[in-house]
Amino acid sequence: MSLIDEALSANATIANDYDPSRGKPPAPEIAIVTCADPRLTDIEQMLGLAHADVDMIRNFGTVIDDDAVRSLVLSTRLLGTREIMIINHTDCGMLRFTDSELEDRLRKETGQAPIAPAKFYSFTDAEANTKEQIQKARSHPWISPEVPVRGFVYDVSTGRLREVFAGGETVTG
Ligand SMILES: [Zn+2]
């Protein structure tokens, strides 16, 4: 039995206790872009935020790419979120390879060289990378200048956030 089959079976039982109020239309207050790493799941709890208040946008490596921008524009313009948090983290898997290494490996393993994805967005420094993502979100013309964009590195060994400023300096928080 696959995990998906197990999940389907579990859902049939767990849904018996579902709270229908969870199906109400959302009214999120903040958009968070973070990594798909399972250690970042439920990051709301570490921030003392209610799930209902957060539009959670996740991808591998906390990248502000076309799709993250698409979600941020929808979140801030249509759903009414008023702040953006970008939360990178220590020990990210994207620190462990370079794009060209991975591309070489995939070409060898598959014998194919497709045109997409054009980039995997691996990085070598979480702080510098976060700074770049802040700048990318901040510079997008469809993300209002009135919406603050702040970036952080979450330490998976302590559960603490360290703010990263697009200007360079960092403060322990
Ligand atoms: Zn990660």
Coordinates of N, CA and C in Angstrom, one line a residue, residues 9 39 61 90 96 103 110 121 125 139:
S9 N -7.2 6.4 3.0 CA -7.9 5.6 4.0 C -8.0 6.4 5.4
R39 N 10.8 20.5 7.7 CA 11.1 21.2 9.0 C 10.5 22.6 9.1
G61 N 13.7 25.9 -1.6 CA 14.8 26.9 -1.6 C 14.3 28.3 -1.3
T90 N 18.5 27.5 7.8 CA 19.8 26.9 7.8 C 19.7 25.5 7.3
R96 N 23.4 22.2 -1.0 CA 24.3 21.0 -1.1 C 24.7 20.7 -2.5
E103 N 22.3 19.6 -13.1 CA 21.9 19.4 -14.5 C 22.8 18.4 -15.2
T110 N 19.3 10.5 -17.3 CA 18.1 10.4 -18.2 C 18.5 10.4 -19.6
Y121 N 17.9 27.2 -8.8 CA 18.0 28.2 -7.7 C 18.8 27.6 -6.5
D125 N 24.8 30.7 0.2 CA 24.8 31.5 1.4 C 23.4 31.9 1.7
S139 N 11.1 44.7 -5.7 CA 11.2 45.4 -7.0 C 10.0 45.2 -7.9

